[in-house]
PDB file of C-alpha atoms in Angstrom:
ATOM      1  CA  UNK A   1     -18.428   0.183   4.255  1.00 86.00           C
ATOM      2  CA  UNK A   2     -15.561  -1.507   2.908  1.00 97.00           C
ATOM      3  CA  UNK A   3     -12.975  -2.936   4.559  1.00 98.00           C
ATOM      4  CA  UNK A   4      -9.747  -4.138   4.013  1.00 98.00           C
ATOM      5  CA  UNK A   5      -7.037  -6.634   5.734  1.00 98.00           C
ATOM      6  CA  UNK A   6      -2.700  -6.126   4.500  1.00 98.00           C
ATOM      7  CA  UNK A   7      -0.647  -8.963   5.849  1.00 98.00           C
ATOM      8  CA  UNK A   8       2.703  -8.969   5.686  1.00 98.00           C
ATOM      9  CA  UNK A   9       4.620 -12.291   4.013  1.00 98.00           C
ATOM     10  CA  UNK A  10       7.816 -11.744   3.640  1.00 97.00           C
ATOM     11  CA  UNK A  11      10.438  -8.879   4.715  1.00 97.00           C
ATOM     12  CA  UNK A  12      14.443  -8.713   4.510  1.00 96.00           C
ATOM     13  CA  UNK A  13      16.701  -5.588   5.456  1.00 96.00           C
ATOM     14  CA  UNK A  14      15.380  -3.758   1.678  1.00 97.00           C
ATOM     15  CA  UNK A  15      11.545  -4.425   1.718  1.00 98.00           C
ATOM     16  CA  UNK A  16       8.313  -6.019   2.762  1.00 98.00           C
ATOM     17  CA  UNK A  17       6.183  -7.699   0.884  1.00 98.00           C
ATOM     18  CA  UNK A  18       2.588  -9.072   1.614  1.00 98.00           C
ATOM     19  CA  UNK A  19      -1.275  -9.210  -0.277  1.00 98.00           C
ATOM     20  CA  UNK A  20      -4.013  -7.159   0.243  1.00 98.00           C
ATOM     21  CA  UNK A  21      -7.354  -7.955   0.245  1.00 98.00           C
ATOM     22  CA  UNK A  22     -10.912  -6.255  -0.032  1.00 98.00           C
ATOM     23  CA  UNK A  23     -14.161  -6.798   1.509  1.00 98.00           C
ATOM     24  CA  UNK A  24     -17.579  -5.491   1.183  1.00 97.00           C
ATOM     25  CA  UNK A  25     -19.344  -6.974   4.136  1.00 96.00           C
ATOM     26  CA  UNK A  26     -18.024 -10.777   3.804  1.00 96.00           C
ATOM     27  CA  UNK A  27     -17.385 -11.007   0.532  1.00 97.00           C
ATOM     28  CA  UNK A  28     -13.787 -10.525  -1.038  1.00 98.00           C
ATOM     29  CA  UNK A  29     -14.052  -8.108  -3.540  1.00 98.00           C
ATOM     30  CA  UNK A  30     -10.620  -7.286  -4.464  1.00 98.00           C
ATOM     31  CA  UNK A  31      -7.165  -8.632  -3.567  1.00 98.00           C
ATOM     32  CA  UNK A  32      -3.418  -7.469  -4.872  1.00 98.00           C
ATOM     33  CA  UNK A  33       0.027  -7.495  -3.636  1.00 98.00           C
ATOM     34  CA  UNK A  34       2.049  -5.060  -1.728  1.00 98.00           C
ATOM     35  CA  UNK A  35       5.151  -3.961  -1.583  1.00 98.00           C
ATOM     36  CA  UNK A  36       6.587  -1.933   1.441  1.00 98.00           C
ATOM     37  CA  UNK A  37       9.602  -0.948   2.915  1.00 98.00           C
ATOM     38  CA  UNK A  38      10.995  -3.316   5.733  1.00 98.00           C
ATOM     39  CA  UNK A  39      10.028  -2.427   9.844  1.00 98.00           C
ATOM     40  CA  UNK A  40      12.740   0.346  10.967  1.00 97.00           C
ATOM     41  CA  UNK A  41      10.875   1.617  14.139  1.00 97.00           C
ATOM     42  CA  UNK A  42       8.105   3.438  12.131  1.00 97.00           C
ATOM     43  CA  UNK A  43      11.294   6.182  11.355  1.00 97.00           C
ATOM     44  CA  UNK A  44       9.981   8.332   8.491  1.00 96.00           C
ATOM     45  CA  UNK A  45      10.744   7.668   5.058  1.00 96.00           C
ATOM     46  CA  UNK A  46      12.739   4.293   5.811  1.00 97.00           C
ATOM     47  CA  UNK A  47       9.906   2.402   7.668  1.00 98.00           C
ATOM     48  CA  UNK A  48       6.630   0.725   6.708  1.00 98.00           C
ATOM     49  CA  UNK A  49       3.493   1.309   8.577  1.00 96.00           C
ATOM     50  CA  UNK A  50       3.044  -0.179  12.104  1.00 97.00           C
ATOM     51  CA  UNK A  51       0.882  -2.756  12.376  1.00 97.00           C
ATOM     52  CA  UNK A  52      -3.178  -1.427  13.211  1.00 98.00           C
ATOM     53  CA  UNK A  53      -6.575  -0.164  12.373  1.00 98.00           C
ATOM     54  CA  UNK A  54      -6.466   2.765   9.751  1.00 98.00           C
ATOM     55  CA  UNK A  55      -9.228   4.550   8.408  1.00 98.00           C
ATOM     56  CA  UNK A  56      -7.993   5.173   4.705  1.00 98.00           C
ATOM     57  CA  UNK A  57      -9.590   8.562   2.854  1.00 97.00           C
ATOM     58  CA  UNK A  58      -9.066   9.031  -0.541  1.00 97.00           C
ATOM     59  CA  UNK A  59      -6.883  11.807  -1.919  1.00 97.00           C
ATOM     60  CA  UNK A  60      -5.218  13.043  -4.883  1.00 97.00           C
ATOM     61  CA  UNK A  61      -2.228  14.938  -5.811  1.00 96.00           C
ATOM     62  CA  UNK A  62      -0.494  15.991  -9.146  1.00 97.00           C
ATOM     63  CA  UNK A  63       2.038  13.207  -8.531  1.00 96.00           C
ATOM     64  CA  UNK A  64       0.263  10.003  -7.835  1.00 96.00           C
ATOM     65  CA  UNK A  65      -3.226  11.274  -9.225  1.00 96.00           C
ATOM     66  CA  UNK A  66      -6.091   9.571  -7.815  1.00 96.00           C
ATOM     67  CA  UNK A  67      -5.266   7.625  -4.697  1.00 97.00           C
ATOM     68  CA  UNK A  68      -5.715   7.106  -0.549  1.00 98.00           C
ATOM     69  CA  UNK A  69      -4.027   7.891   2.326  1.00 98.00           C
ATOM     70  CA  UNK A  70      -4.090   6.292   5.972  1.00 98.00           C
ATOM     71  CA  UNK A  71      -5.339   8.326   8.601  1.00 97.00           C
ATOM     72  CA  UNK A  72      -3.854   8.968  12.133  1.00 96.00           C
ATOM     73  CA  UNK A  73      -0.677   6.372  11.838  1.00 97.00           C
ATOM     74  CA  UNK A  74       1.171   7.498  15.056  1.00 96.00           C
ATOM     75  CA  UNK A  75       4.034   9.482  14.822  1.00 96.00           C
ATOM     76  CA  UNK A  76       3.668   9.668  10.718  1.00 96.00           C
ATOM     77  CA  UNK A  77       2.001  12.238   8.041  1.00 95.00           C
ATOM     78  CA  UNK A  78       1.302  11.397   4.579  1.00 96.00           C
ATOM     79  CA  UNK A  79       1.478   7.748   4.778  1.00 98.00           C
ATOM     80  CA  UNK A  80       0.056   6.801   1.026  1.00 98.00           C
ATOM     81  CA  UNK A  81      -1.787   3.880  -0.508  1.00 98.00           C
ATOM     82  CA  UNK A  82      -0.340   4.673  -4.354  1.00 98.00           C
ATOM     83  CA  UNK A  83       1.409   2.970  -7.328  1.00 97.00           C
ATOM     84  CA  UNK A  84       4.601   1.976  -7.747  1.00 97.00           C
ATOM     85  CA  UNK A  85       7.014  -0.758  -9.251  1.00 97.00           C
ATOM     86  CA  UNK A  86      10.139  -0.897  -6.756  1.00 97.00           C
ATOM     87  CA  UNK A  87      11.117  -0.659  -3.103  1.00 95.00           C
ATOM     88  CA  UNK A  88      12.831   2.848  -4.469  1.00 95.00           C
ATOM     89  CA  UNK A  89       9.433   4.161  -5.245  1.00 97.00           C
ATOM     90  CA  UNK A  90       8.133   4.370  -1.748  1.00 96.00           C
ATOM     91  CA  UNK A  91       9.407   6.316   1.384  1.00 94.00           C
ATOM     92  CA  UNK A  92       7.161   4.622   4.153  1.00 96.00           C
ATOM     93  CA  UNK A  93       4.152   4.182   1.708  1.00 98.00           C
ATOM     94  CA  UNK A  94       2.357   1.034   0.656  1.00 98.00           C
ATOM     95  CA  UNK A  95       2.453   0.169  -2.899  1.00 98.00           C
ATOM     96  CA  UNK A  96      -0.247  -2.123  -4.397  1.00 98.00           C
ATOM     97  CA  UNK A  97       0.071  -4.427  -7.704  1.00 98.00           C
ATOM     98  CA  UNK A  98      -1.155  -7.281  -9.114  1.00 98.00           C
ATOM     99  CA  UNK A  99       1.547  -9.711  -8.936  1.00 98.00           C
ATOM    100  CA  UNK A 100       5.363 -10.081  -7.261  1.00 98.00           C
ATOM    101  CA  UNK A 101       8.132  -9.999 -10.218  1.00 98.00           C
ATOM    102  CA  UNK A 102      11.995  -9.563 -10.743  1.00 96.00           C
ATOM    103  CA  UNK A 103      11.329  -6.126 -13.406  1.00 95.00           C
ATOM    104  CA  UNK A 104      15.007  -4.818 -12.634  1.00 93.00           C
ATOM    105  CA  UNK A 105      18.181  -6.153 -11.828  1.00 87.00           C
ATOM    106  CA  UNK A 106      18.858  -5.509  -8.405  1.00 93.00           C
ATOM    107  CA  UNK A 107      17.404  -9.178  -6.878  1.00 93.00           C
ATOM    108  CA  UNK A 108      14.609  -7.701  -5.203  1.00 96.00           C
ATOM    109  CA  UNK A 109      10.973  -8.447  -5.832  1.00 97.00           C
ATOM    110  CA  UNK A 110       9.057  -5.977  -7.852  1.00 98.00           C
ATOM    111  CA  UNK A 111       5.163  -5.181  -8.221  1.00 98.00           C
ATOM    112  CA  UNK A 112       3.867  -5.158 -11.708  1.00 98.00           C
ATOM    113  CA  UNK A 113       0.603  -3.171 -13.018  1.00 98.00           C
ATOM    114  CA  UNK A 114       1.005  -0.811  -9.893  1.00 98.00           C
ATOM    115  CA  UNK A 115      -1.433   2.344 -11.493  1.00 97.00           C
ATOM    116  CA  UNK A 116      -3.799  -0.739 -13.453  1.00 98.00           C
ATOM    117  CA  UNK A 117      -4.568  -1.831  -9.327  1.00 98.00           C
ATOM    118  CA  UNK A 118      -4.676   1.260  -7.938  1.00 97.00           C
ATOM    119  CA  UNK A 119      -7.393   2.435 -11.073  1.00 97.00           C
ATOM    120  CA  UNK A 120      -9.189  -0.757  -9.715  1.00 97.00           C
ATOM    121  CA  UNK A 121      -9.325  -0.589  -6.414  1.00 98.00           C
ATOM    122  CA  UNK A 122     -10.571   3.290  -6.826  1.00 97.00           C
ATOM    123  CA  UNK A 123     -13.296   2.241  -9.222  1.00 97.00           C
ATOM    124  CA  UNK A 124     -14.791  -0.721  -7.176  1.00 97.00           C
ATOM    125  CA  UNK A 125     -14.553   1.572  -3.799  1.00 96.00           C
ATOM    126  CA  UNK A 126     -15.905   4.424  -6.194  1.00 93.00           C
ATOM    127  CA  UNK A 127     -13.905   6.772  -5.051  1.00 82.00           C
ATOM    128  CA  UNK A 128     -15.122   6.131  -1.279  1.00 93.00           C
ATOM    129  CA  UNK A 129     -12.814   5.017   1.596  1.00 96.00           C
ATOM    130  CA  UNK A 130     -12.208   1.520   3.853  1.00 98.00           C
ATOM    131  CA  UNK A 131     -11.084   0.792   6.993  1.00 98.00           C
ATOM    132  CA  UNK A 132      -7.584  -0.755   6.615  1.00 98.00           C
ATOM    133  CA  UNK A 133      -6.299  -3.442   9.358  1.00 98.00           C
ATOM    134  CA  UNK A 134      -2.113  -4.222   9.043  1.00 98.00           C
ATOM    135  CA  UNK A 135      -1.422  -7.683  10.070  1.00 93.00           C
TER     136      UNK A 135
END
């Protein structure tokens, strides 16, 4: 079973950024970036995830396609692992990329290649789901 550890680098009043990485057993399979909204008392749709254990099932929708979501966050539904450039494009989700960037204009950092790392991390857990630890 895969596994995966999120930790949490760097947050300010708009977002939270941090790097996720994969494992299959002990070997580091995959690692990204994140990009999450800042800590507001796990409120809906203004907080990121508390920190945990998540098992993390993949699912898919007509708006984000293929991708996962965490299972049993307290207090929250429909917490998502999916794509997405900006702090704007989540609403308590986690957003994976491949690297941190300034893609608008509003001084914040961005995530570029959001769907390219989400395609990746579905193909190398084929489809299959991980157990997801927030630092």
């Amino acid at each position: 079973m895969y596994r995966a550890v999120l930790v949490r680098l760097e947050q300010n009043n708009h977002q939270t950024l941090g790097r996720f990485t994969l494992f299959n057993g002990l070997d580091k399979v995959f690692d990204c970036v994140t990009l999450e909204l800042p800590w507001e008392d796990n409120q809906t749709n203004i907080s990121c995830v508390p920190k945990g254990v998540y098992k993390v099932s993949p699912r898919y929708s007509d708006k984000y396609k293929n991708h996962y979501i965490l299972e049993d966050v307290p207090n929250r539904r429909y917490i998502l692992i999916h794509y997405g450039n900006f702090n704007t494009d989540t609403r308590g989700c986690v957003l994976l990329g491949s690297r941190f960037a300034q893609i608008n204009s509003d001084s914040l950092l961005d995530i570029t290649a959001s769907r390219r790392t989400i395609s990746e991390l579905l193909s190398i857990t084929e489809g299959e789901g991980f157990e997801l630890t927030i630092a």
